[in-house]
Amino acid sequence: MTVDHSPYLEPTEFLDWQQDSVRDFVSSAIRGACGDTEKAIAIFTAVRDSIWYDPYTVTDNPHAYRASTVATAERAYCVPKAVLLTAACRAAGIPARLGFADVRNHLQTEALRARMGGTDLFVFHGYSSICVDGTWLKATPAFNTELCARFGVPPVDFDGENDALMHAFTADGTQHMEYVRDRGVFQDLPLAAILAELR
């Protein structure tokens, strides 16, 4: 029985991969890559490292969450980066959908904790669910390599065969990320629900 993945290839309001900025991002990322696995890895790495993770870029402006906007951004937080990864995979013909989970960041800075009202719980942490060779894999492109080095955490690498989620511990054994609730996968960004929870 064949599974219809066509809904996870379509452009949507936020996964607007038919726009030139997304197409240009993808063509640059996958140059020289052969096959879906290599392309997915190349796209993941490009999203992870070319757009710096910045939790202070959270906004309620819908425009900032469109893949076509994120593709030319210098900084973004996990949700827009997951939007771009998901849209870019679709642009490359790889089925992809958005996934969300609530996570605790045990390495959070005091400044960010204060900004978040004293909590270390990040609701609706964004990741991508990517279908490679018939298998759905979770991949979070949030933290760029330079940021990981600063906190003593190895960067999350995606190999096209296994889930690529946040590391539970740093190199010295300090607790880092703790997944506390899975919110499921979506064909498009549930922005209203995300903003309501953030508020």
mmCIF file of the C-alpha atoms, coordinates in Angstrom:
data_MODEL
# 
_entry.id   MODEL 
# 
loop_
_atom_site.group_PDB 
_atom_site.id 
_atom_site.type_symbol 
_atom_site.label_atom_id 
_atom_site.label_alt_id 
_atom_site.label_comp_id 
_atom_site.label_asym_id 
_atom_site.label_entity_id 
_atom_site.label_seq_id 
_atom_site.pdbx_PDB_ins_code 
_atom_site.Cartn_x 
_atom_site.Cartn_y 
_atom_site.Cartn_z 
_atom_site.occupancy 
_atom_site.B_iso_or_equiv 
_atom_site.pdbx_formal_charge 
_atom_site.auth_seq_id 
_atom_site.auth_comp_id 
_atom_site.auth_asym_id 
_atom_site.auth_atom_id 
_atom_site.pdbx_PDB_model_num 
ATOM 1   C CA . MET A 1 1   ? 0.000  0.000  0.000  1.00 0.00 ? 1   MET A CA 1 
ATOM 2   C CA . THR A 1 2   ? 1.471  3.330  -1.055 1.00 0.00 ? 2   THR A CA 1 
ATOM 3   C CA . VAL A 1 3   ? 1.152  6.302  1.268  1.00 0.00 ? 3   VAL A CA 1 
ATOM 4   C CA . ASP A 1 4   ? 0.156  9.643  -0.205 1.00 0.00 ? 4   ASP A CA 1 
ATOM 5   C CA . HIS A 1 5   ? 2.736  12.192 0.896  1.00 0.00 ? 5   HIS A CA 1 
ATOM 6   C CA . SER A 1 6   ? 1.551  14.866 -1.557 1.00 0.00 ? 6   SER A CA 1 
ATOM 7   C CA . PRO A 1 7   ? 0.049  17.124 1.180  1.00 0.00 ? 7   PRO A CA 1 
ATOM 8   C CA . TYR A 1 8   ? 3.547  17.396 2.650  1.00 0.00 ? 8   TYR A CA 1 
ATOM 9   C CA . LEU A 1 9   ? 4.973  18.659 -0.634 1.00 0.00 ? 9   LEU A CA 1 
ATOM 10  C CA . GLU A 1 10  ? 2.518  21.489 -1.192 1.00 0.00 ? 10  GLU A CA 1 
ATOM 11  C CA . PRO A 1 11  ? 3.182  25.179 -0.552 1.00 0.00 ? 11  PRO A CA 1 
ATOM 12  C CA . THR A 1 12  ? 1.089  26.725 2.239  1.00 0.00 ? 12  THR A CA 1 
ATOM 13  C CA . GLU A 1 13  ? 0.632  30.178 3.737  1.00 0.00 ? 13  GLU A CA 1 
ATOM 14  C CA . PHE A 1 14  ? 3.837  29.896 5.770  1.00 0.00 ? 14  PHE A CA 1 
ATOM 15  C CA . LEU A 1 15  ? 5.648  27.152 3.853  1.00 0.00 ? 15  LEU A CA 1 
ATOM 16  C CA . ASP A 1 16  ? 5.645  29.322 0.726  1.00 0.00 ? 16  ASP A CA 1 
ATOM 17  C CA . TRP A 1 17  ? 8.480  27.478 -1.010 1.00 0.00 ? 17  TRP A CA 1 
ATOM 18  C CA . GLN A 1 18  ? 7.366  28.610 -4.471 1.00 0.00 ? 18  GLN A CA 1 
ATOM 19  C CA . GLN A 1 19  ? 8.799  32.065 -3.704 1.00 0.00 ? 19  GLN A CA 1 
ATOM 20  C CA . ASP A 1 20  ? 12.153 32.970 -5.258 1.00 0.00 ? 20  ASP A CA 1 
ATOM 21  C CA . SER A 1 21  ? 13.926 33.535 -1.928 1.00 0.00 ? 21  SER A CA 1 
ATOM 22  C CA . VAL A 1 22  ? 13.228 29.966 -0.827 1.00 0.00 ? 22  VAL A CA 1 
ATOM 23  C CA . ARG A 1 23  ? 14.099 28.482 -4.214 1.00 0.00 ? 23  ARG A CA 1 
ATOM 24  C CA . ASP A 1 24  ? 17.375 30.416 -4.249 1.00 0.00 ? 24  ASP A CA 1 
ATOM 25  C CA . PHE A 1 25  ? 18.192 29.242 -0.723 1.00 0.00 ? 25  PHE A CA 1 
ATOM 26  C CA . VAL A 1 26  ? 17.553 25.623 -1.706 1.00 0.00 ? 26  VAL A CA 1 
ATOM 27  C CA . SER A 1 27  ? 19.494 25.713 -4.965 1.00 0.00 ? 27  SER A CA 1 
ATOM 28  C CA . SER A 1 28  ? 22.497 27.141 -3.123 1.00 0.00 ? 28  SER A CA 1 
ATOM 29  C CA . ALA A 1 29  ? 22.213 24.597 -0.290 1.00 0.00 ? 29  ALA A CA 1 
ATOM 30  C CA . ILE A 1 30  ? 21.899 21.456 -2.433 1.00 0.00 ? 30  ILE A CA 1 
ATOM 31  C CA . ARG A 1 31  ? 24.487 22.349 -5.072 1.00 0.00 ? 31  ARG A CA 1 
ATOM 32  C CA . GLY A 1 32  ? 26.431 19.140 -5.717 1.00 0.00 ? 32  GLY A CA 1 
ATOM 33  C CA . ALA A 1 33  ? 24.113 16.947 -3.614 1.00 0.00 ? 33  ALA A CA 1 
ATOM 34  C CA . CYS A 1 34  ? 22.744 13.736 -5.142 1.00 0.00 ? 34  CYS A CA 1 
ATOM 35  C CA . GLY A 1 35  ? 19.582 12.017 -3.966 1.00 0.00 ? 35  GLY A CA 1 
ATOM 36  C CA . ASP A 1 36  ? 17.089 12.935 -1.268 1.00 0.00 ? 36  ASP A CA 1 
ATOM 37  C CA . THR A 1 37  ? 19.311 11.966 1.679  1.00 0.00 ? 37  THR A CA 1 
ATOM 38  C CA . GLU A 1 38  ? 22.203 14.183 0.603  1.00 0.00 ? 38  GLU A CA 1 
ATOM 39  C CA . LYS A 1 39  ? 19.820 17.013 -0.241 1.00 0.00 ? 39  LYS A CA 1 
ATOM 40  C CA . ALA A 1 40  ? 18.031 16.795 3.124  1.00 0.00 ? 40  ALA A CA 1 
ATOM 41  C CA . ILE A 1 41  ? 21.363 16.826 4.986  1.00 0.00 ? 41  ILE A CA 1 
ATOM 42  C CA . ALA A 1 42  ? 22.610 19.800 2.957  1.00 0.00 ? 42  ALA A CA 1 
ATOM 43  C CA . ILE A 1 43  ? 19.394 21.775 3.525  1.00 0.00 ? 43  ILE A CA 1 
ATOM 44  C CA . PHE A 1 44  ? 19.444 21.011 7.263  1.00 0.00 ? 44  PHE A CA 1 
ATOM 45  C CA . THR A 1 45  ? 23.043 22.188 7.596  1.00 0.00 ? 45  THR A CA 1 
ATOM 46  C CA . ALA A 1 46  ? 22.352 25.373 5.622  1.00 0.00 ? 46  ALA A CA 1 
ATOM 47  C CA . VAL A 1 47  ? 19.358 26.299 7.790  1.00 0.00 ? 47  VAL A CA 1 
ATOM 48  C CA . ARG A 1 48  ? 21.218 25.449 11.005 1.00 0.00 ? 48  ARG A CA 1 
ATOM 49  C CA . ASP A 1 49  ? 24.355 27.467 10.280 1.00 0.00 ? 49  ASP A CA 1 
ATOM 50  C CA . SER A 1 50  ? 23.485 30.257 7.851  1.00 0.00 ? 50  SER A CA 1 
ATOM 51  C CA . ILE A 1 51  ? 20.758 31.691 10.103 1.00 0.00 ? 51  ILE A CA 1 
ATOM 52  C CA . TRP A 1 52  ? 21.915 32.364 13.654 1.00 0.00 ? 52  TRP A CA 1 
ATOM 53  C CA . TYR A 1 53  ? 19.668 31.251 16.483 1.00 0.00 ? 53  TYR A CA 1 
ATOM 54  C CA . ASP A 1 54  ? 18.301 34.267 18.351 1.00 0.00 ? 54  ASP A CA 1 
ATOM 55  C CA . PRO A 1 55  ? 15.501 33.765 20.916 1.00 0.00 ? 55  PRO A CA 1 
ATOM 56  C CA . TYR A 1 56  ? 15.010 37.537 21.123 1.00 0.00 ? 56  TYR A CA 1 
ATOM 57  C CA . THR A 1 57  ? 13.567 37.608 17.588 1.00 0.00 ? 57  THR A CA 1 
ATOM 58  C CA . VAL A 1 58  ? 10.206 36.204 18.755 1.00 0.00 ? 58  VAL A CA 1 
ATOM 59  C CA . THR A 1 59  ? 7.433  38.350 17.263 1.00 0.00 ? 59  THR A CA 1 
ATOM 60  C CA . ASP A 1 60  ? 3.708  38.197 16.621 1.00 0.00 ? 60  ASP A CA 1 
ATOM 61  C CA . ASN A 1 61  ? 4.151  39.466 13.042 1.00 0.00 ? 61  ASN A CA 1 
ATOM 62  C CA . PRO A 1 62  ? 2.991  36.640 10.706 1.00 0.00 ? 62  PRO A CA 1 
ATOM 63  C CA . HIS A 1 63  ? 5.259  37.884 7.912  1.00 0.00 ? 63  HIS A CA 1 
ATOM 64  C CA . ALA A 1 64  ? 8.345  36.980 9.976  1.00 0.00 ? 64  ALA A CA 1 
ATOM 65  C CA . TYR A 1 65  ? 7.267  33.327 10.062 1.00 0.00 ? 65  TYR A CA 1 
ATOM 66  C CA . ARG A 1 66  ? 6.968  32.817 6.302  1.00 0.00 ? 66  ARG A CA 1 
ATOM 67  C CA . ALA A 1 67  ? 9.715  30.704 4.773  1.00 0.00 ? 67  ALA A CA 1 
ATOM 68  C CA . SER A 1 68  ? 10.228 33.344 2.096  1.00 0.00 ? 68  SER A CA 1 
ATOM 69  C CA . THR A 1 69  ? 11.107 35.863 4.835  1.00 0.00 ? 69  THR A CA 1 
ATOM 70  C CA . VAL A 1 70  ? 13.235 33.491 6.907  1.00 0.00 ? 70  VAL A CA 1 
ATOM 71  C CA . ALA A 1 71  ? 15.278 32.492 3.845  1.00 0.00 ? 71  ALA A CA 1 
ATOM 72  C CA . THR A 1 72  ? 16.894 35.939 3.769  1.00 0.00 ? 72  THR A CA 1 
ATOM 73  C CA . ALA A 1 73  ? 17.053 36.534 7.535  1.00 0.00 ? 73  ALA A CA 1 
ATOM 74  C CA . GLU A 1 74  ? 20.335 36.685 9.429  1.00 0.00 ? 74  GLU A CA 1 
ATOM 75  C CA . ARG A 1 75  ? 18.762 35.618 12.732 1.00 0.00 ? 75  ARG A CA 1 
ATOM 76  C CA . ALA A 1 76  ? 15.685 33.678 13.827 1.00 0.00 ? 76  ALA A CA 1 
ATOM 77  C CA . TYR A 1 77  ? 14.527 31.417 16.623 1.00 0.00 ? 77  TYR A CA 1 
ATOM 78  C CA . CYS A 1 78  ? 13.586 27.750 16.396 1.00 0.00 ? 78  CYS A CA 1 
ATOM 79  C CA . VAL A 1 79  ? 10.092 28.108 14.929 1.00 0.00 ? 79  VAL A CA 1 
ATOM 80  C CA . PRO A 1 80  ? 10.963 30.202 11.840 1.00 0.00 ? 80  PRO A CA 1 
ATOM 81  C CA . LYS A 1 81  ? 14.075 28.048 11.282 1.00 0.00 ? 81  LYS A CA 1 
ATOM 82  C CA . ALA A 1 82  ? 11.916 24.902 11.338 1.00 0.00 ? 82  ALA A CA 1 
ATOM 83  C CA . VAL A 1 83  ? 9.506  26.586 8.919  1.00 0.00 ? 83  VAL A CA 1 
ATOM 84  C CA . LEU A 1 84  ? 12.349 27.253 6.480  1.00 0.00 ? 84  LEU A CA 1 
ATOM 85  C CA . LEU A 1 85  ? 13.764 23.719 6.799  1.00 0.00 ? 85  LEU A CA 1 
ATOM 86  C CA . THR A 1 86  ? 10.341 22.195 6.176  1.00 0.00 ? 86  THR A CA 1 
ATOM 87  C CA . ALA A 1 87  ? 9.574  24.464 3.216  1.00 0.00 ? 87  ALA A CA 1 
ATOM 88  C CA . ALA A 1 88  ? 13.043 24.000 1.725  1.00 0.00 ? 88  ALA A CA 1 
ATOM 89  C CA . CYS A 1 89  ? 12.705 20.220 1.854  1.00 0.00 ? 89  CYS A CA 1 
ATOM 90  C CA . ARG A 1 90  ? 9.352  20.458 0.084  1.00 0.00 ? 90  ARG A CA 1 
ATOM 91  C CA . ALA A 1 91  ? 10.938 22.685 -2.557 1.00 0.00 ? 91  ALA A CA 1 
ATOM 92  C CA . ALA A 1 92  ? 13.510 19.943 -3.138 1.00 0.00 ? 92  ALA A CA 1 
ATOM 93  C CA . GLY A 1 93  ? 10.747 17.339 -3.556 1.00 0.00 ? 93  GLY A CA 1 
ATOM 94  C CA . ILE A 1 94  ? 11.212 15.822 -0.084 1.00 0.00 ? 94  ILE A CA 1 
ATOM 95  C CA . PRO A 1 95  ? 8.005  15.425 1.970  1.00 0.00 ? 95  PRO A CA 1 
ATOM 96  C CA . ALA A 1 96  ? 8.227  17.394 5.208  1.00 0.00 ? 96  ALA A CA 1 
ATOM 97  C CA . ARG A 1 97  ? 5.958  18.682 7.964  1.00 0.00 ? 97  ARG A CA 1 
ATOM 98  C CA . LEU A 1 98  ? 6.308  20.845 11.055 1.00 0.00 ? 98  LEU A CA 1 
ATOM 99  C CA . GLY A 1 99  ? 6.647  19.317 14.505 1.00 0.00 ? 99  GLY A CA 1 
ATOM 100 C CA . PHE A 1 100 ? 6.534  20.908 17.953 1.00 0.00 ? 100 PHE A CA 1 
ATOM 101 C CA . ALA A 1 101 ? 7.505  19.981 21.490 1.00 0.00 ? 101 ALA A CA 1 
ATOM 102 C CA . ASP A 1 102 ? 7.804  21.746 24.837 1.00 0.00 ? 102 ASP A CA 1 
ATOM 103 C CA . VAL A 1 103 ? 11.388 21.666 26.119 1.00 0.00 ? 103 VAL A CA 1 
ATOM 104 C CA . ARG A 1 104 ? 13.326 22.828 29.174 1.00 0.00 ? 104 ARG A CA 1 
ATOM 105 C CA . ASN A 1 105 ? 16.638 24.544 28.475 1.00 0.00 ? 105 ASN A CA 1 
ATOM 106 C CA . HIS A 1 106 ? 18.818 23.933 31.515 1.00 0.00 ? 106 HIS A CA 1 
ATOM 107 C CA . LEU A 1 107 ? 21.582 26.164 30.085 1.00 0.00 ? 107 LEU A CA 1 
ATOM 108 C CA . GLN A 1 108 ? 19.338 29.185 29.634 1.00 0.00 ? 108 GLN A CA 1 
ATOM 109 C CA . THR A 1 109 ? 20.929 32.548 30.400 1.00 0.00 ? 109 THR A CA 1 
ATOM 110 C CA . GLU A 1 110 ? 19.583 34.652 33.265 1.00 0.00 ? 110 GLU A CA 1 
ATOM 111 C CA . ALA A 1 111 ? 18.710 37.448 30.813 1.00 0.00 ? 111 ALA A CA 1 
ATOM 112 C CA . LEU A 1 112 ? 16.567 35.119 28.723 1.00 0.00 ? 112 LEU A CA 1 
ATOM 113 C CA . ARG A 1 113 ? 14.942 33.582 31.796 1.00 0.00 ? 113 ARG A CA 1 
ATOM 114 C CA . ALA A 1 114 ? 13.966 37.085 32.954 1.00 0.00 ? 114 ALA A CA 1 
ATOM 115 C CA . ARG A 1 115 ? 12.610 37.905 29.498 1.00 0.00 ? 115 ARG A CA 1 
ATOM 116 C CA . MET A 1 116 ? 10.501 34.731 29.640 1.00 0.00 ? 116 MET A CA 1 
ATOM 117 C CA . GLY A 1 117 ? 8.991  35.587 33.003 1.00 0.00 ? 117 GLY A CA 1 
ATOM 118 C CA . GLY A 1 118 ? 11.245 33.366 35.091 1.00 0.00 ? 118 GLY A CA 1 
ATOM 119 C CA . THR A 1 119 ? 10.678 30.049 33.307 1.00 0.00 ? 119 THR A CA 1 
ATOM 120 C CA . ASP A 1 120 ? 13.063 27.750 31.446 1.00 0.00 ? 120 ASP A CA 1 
ATOM 121 C CA . LEU A 1 121 ? 10.183 26.040 29.604 1.00 0.00 ? 121 LEU A CA 1 
ATOM 122 C CA . PHE A 1 122 ? 10.087 26.768 25.882 1.00 0.00 ? 122 PHE A CA 1 
ATOM 123 C CA . VAL A 1 123 ? 6.607  25.980 24.559 1.00 0.00 ? 123 VAL A CA 1 
ATOM 124 C CA . PHE A 1 124 ? 6.194  24.973 20.913 1.00 0.00 ? 124 PHE A CA 1 
ATOM 125 C CA . HIS A 1 125 ? 9.893  24.385 20.234 1.00 0.00 ? 125 HIS A CA 1 
ATOM 126 C CA . GLY A 1 126 ? 9.924  23.897 16.457 1.00 0.00 ? 126 GLY A CA 1 
ATOM 127 C CA . TYR A 1 127 ? 11.490 21.073 14.486 1.00 0.00 ? 127 TYR A CA 1 
ATOM 128 C CA . SER A 1 128 ? 10.965 19.459 11.097 1.00 0.00 ? 128 SER A CA 1 
ATOM 129 C CA . SER A 1 129 ? 9.648  15.990 10.387 1.00 0.00 ? 129 SER A CA 1 
ATOM 130 C CA . ILE A 1 130 ? 11.294 14.925 7.125  1.00 0.00 ? 130 ILE A CA 1 
ATOM 131 C CA . CYS A 1 131 ? 10.474 11.813 5.073  1.00 0.00 ? 131 CYS A CA 1 
ATOM 132 C CA . VAL A 1 132 ? 13.729 10.279 3.800  1.00 0.00 ? 132 VAL A CA 1 
ATOM 133 C CA . ASP A 1 133 ? 13.488 6.961  1.941  1.00 0.00 ? 133 ASP A CA 1 
ATOM 134 C CA . GLY A 1 134 ? 10.042 6.334  3.405  1.00 0.00 ? 134 GLY A CA 1 
ATOM 135 C CA . THR A 1 135 ? 11.021 7.021  7.027  1.00 0.00 ? 135 THR A CA 1 
ATOM 136 C CA . TRP A 1 136 ? 9.892  10.106 8.949  1.00 0.00 ? 136 TRP A CA 1 
ATOM 137 C CA . LEU A 1 137 ? 12.784 11.651 10.872 1.00 0.00 ? 137 LEU A CA 1 
ATOM 138 C CA . LYS A 1 138 ? 12.782 14.546 13.346 1.00 0.00 ? 138 LYS A CA 1 
ATOM 139 C CA . ALA A 1 139 ? 15.396 17.251 12.792 1.00 0.00 ? 139 ALA A CA 1 
ATOM 140 C CA . THR A 1 140 ? 15.885 20.451 14.758 1.00 0.00 ? 140 THR A CA 1 
ATOM 141 C CA . PRO A 1 141 ? 18.058 23.079 13.024 1.00 0.00 ? 141 PRO A CA 1 
ATOM 142 C CA . ALA A 1 142 ? 17.764 25.660 15.804 1.00 0.00 ? 142 ALA A CA 1 
ATOM 143 C CA . PHE A 1 143 ? 21.258 26.091 17.257 1.00 0.00 ? 143 PHE A CA 1 
ATOM 144 C CA . ASN A 1 144 ? 24.018 27.153 14.855 1.00 0.00 ? 144 ASN A CA 1 
ATOM 145 C CA . THR A 1 145 ? 27.489 25.648 15.292 1.00 0.00 ? 145 THR A CA 1 
ATOM 146 C CA . GLU A 1 146 ? 29.038 28.799 16.778 1.00 0.00 ? 146 GLU A CA 1 
ATOM 147 C CA . LEU A 1 147 ? 26.369 29.038 19.479 1.00 0.00 ? 147 LEU A CA 1 
ATOM 148 C CA . CYS A 1 148 ? 26.844 25.373 20.382 1.00 0.00 ? 148 CYS A CA 1 
ATOM 149 C CA . ALA A 1 149 ? 30.582 25.907 20.773 1.00 0.00 ? 149 ALA A CA 1 
ATOM 150 C CA . ARG A 1 150 ? 29.926 28.800 23.152 1.00 0.00 ? 150 ARG A CA 1 
ATOM 151 C CA . PHE A 1 151 ? 27.810 26.586 25.434 1.00 0.00 ? 151 PHE A CA 1 
ATOM 152 C CA . GLY A 1 152 ? 30.015 23.500 25.165 1.00 0.00 ? 152 GLY A CA 1 
ATOM 153 C CA . VAL A 1 153 ? 27.391 21.469 23.339 1.00 0.00 ? 153 VAL A CA 1 
ATOM 154 C CA . PRO A 1 154 ? 28.100 19.532 20.130 1.00 0.00 ? 154 PRO A CA 1 
ATOM 155 C CA . PRO A 1 155 ? 26.004 20.815 17.216 1.00 0.00 ? 155 PRO A CA 1 
ATOM 156 C CA . VAL A 1 156 ? 22.997 18.708 16.264 1.00 0.00 ? 156 VAL A CA 1 
ATOM 157 C CA . ASP A 1 157 ? 23.909 16.807 13.096 1.00 0.00 ? 157 ASP A CA 1 
ATOM 158 C CA . PHE A 1 158 ? 21.385 15.243 10.724 1.00 0.00 ? 158 PHE A CA 1 
ATOM 159 C CA . ASP A 1 159 ? 22.563 12.106 8.908  1.00 0.00 ? 159 ASP A CA 1 
ATOM 160 C CA . GLY A 1 160 ? 19.379 11.290 6.996  1.00 0.00 ? 160 GLY A CA 1 
ATOM 161 C CA . GLU A 1 161 ? 18.963 8.038  8.944  1.00 0.00 ? 161 GLU A CA 1 
ATOM 162 C CA . ASN A 1 162 ? 18.275 9.037  12.554 1.00 0.00 ? 162 ASN A CA 1 
ATOM 163 C CA . ASP A 1 163 ? 16.362 11.704 14.470 1.00 0.00 ? 163 ASP A CA 1 
ATOM 164 C CA . ALA A 1 164 ? 18.433 14.842 15.089 1.00 0.00 ? 164 ALA A CA 1 
ATOM 165 C CA . LEU A 1 165 ? 17.126 16.307 18.343 1.00 0.00 ? 165 LEU A CA 1 
ATOM 166 C CA . MET A 1 166 ? 18.610 18.573 21.002 1.00 0.00 ? 166 MET A CA 1 
ATOM 167 C CA . HIS A 1 167 ? 21.291 16.968 23.150 1.00 0.00 ? 167 HIS A CA 1 
ATOM 168 C CA . ALA A 1 168 ? 20.199 16.045 26.674 1.00 0.00 ? 168 ALA A CA 1 
ATOM 169 C CA . PHE A 1 169 ? 23.656 16.814 28.100 1.00 0.00 ? 169 PHE A CA 1 
ATOM 170 C CA . THR A 1 170 ? 26.701 18.952 27.353 1.00 0.00 ? 170 THR A CA 1 
ATOM 171 C CA . ALA A 1 171 ? 30.179 17.516 26.787 1.00 0.00 ? 171 ALA A CA 1 
ATOM 172 C CA . ASP A 1 172 ? 30.953 17.701 30.515 1.00 0.00 ? 172 ASP A CA 1 
ATOM 173 C CA . GLY A 1 173 ? 27.720 15.986 31.560 1.00 0.00 ? 173 GLY A CA 1 
ATOM 174 C CA . THR A 1 174 ? 25.692 19.083 32.475 1.00 0.00 ? 174 THR A CA 1 
ATOM 175 C CA . GLN A 1 175 ? 21.989 18.734 31.723 1.00 0.00 ? 175 GLN A CA 1 
ATOM 176 C CA . HIS A 1 176 ? 21.033 20.695 28.610 1.00 0.00 ? 176 HIS A CA 1 
ATOM 177 C CA . MET A 1 177 ? 17.705 20.045 26.890 1.00 0.00 ? 177 MET A CA 1 
ATOM 178 C CA . GLU A 1 178 ? 14.782 18.090 28.309 1.00 0.00 ? 178 GLU A CA 1 
ATOM 179 C CA . TYR A 1 179 ? 11.801 17.228 26.102 1.00 0.00 ? 179 TYR A CA 1 
ATOM 180 C CA . VAL A 1 180 ? 8.686  17.360 28.274 1.00 0.00 ? 180 VAL A CA 1 
ATOM 181 C CA . ARG A 1 181 ? 5.734  17.325 25.852 1.00 0.00 ? 181 ARG A CA 1 
ATOM 182 C CA . ASP A 1 182 ? 5.232  16.355 22.219 1.00 0.00 ? 182 ASP A CA 1 
ATOM 183 C CA . ARG A 1 183 ? 2.673  18.555 20.469 1.00 0.00 ? 183 ARG A CA 1 
ATOM 184 C CA . GLY A 1 184 ? 2.560  16.559 17.227 1.00 0.00 ? 184 GLY A CA 1 
ATOM 185 C CA . VAL A 1 185 ? 3.068  17.405 13.557 1.00 0.00 ? 185 VAL A CA 1 
ATOM 186 C CA . PHE A 1 186 ? 1.312  19.860 11.257 1.00 0.00 ? 186 PHE A CA 1 
ATOM 187 C CA . GLN A 1 187 ? 1.010  20.506 7.532  1.00 0.00 ? 187 GLN A CA 1 
ATOM 188 C CA . ASP A 1 188 ? 1.359  24.258 8.102  1.00 0.00 ? 188 ASP A CA 1 
ATOM 189 C CA . LEU A 1 189 ? 2.363  26.553 10.964 1.00 0.00 ? 189 LEU A CA 1 
ATOM 190 C CA . PRO A 1 190 ? -0.292 26.818 13.739 1.00 0.00 ? 190 PRO A CA 1 
ATOM 191 C CA . LEU A 1 191 ? 0.800  30.375 14.476 1.00 0.00 ? 191 LEU A CA 1 
ATOM 192 C CA . ALA A 1 192 ? -2.268 31.472 16.455 1.00 0.00 ? 192 ALA A CA 1 
ATOM 193 C CA . ALA A 1 193 ? -1.895 28.529 18.867 1.00 0.00 ? 193 ALA A CA 1 
ATOM 194 C CA . ILE A 1 194 ? 1.847  29.167 19.246 1.00 0.00 ? 194 ILE A CA 1 
ATOM 195 C CA . LEU A 1 195 ? 1.418  32.880 19.992 1.00 0.00 ? 195 LEU A CA 1 
ATOM 196 C CA . ALA A 1 196 ? -1.384 32.163 22.477 1.00 0.00 ? 196 ALA A CA 1 
ATOM 197 C CA . GLU A 1 197 ? 0.881  29.769 24.388 1.00 0.00 ? 197 GLU A CA 1 
ATOM 198 C CA . LEU A 1 198 ? 3.840  32.154 24.269 1.00 0.00 ? 198 LEU A CA 1 
ATOM 199 C CA . ARG A 1 199 ? 1.719  34.937 25.743 1.00 0.00 ? 199 ARG A CA 1 
# 
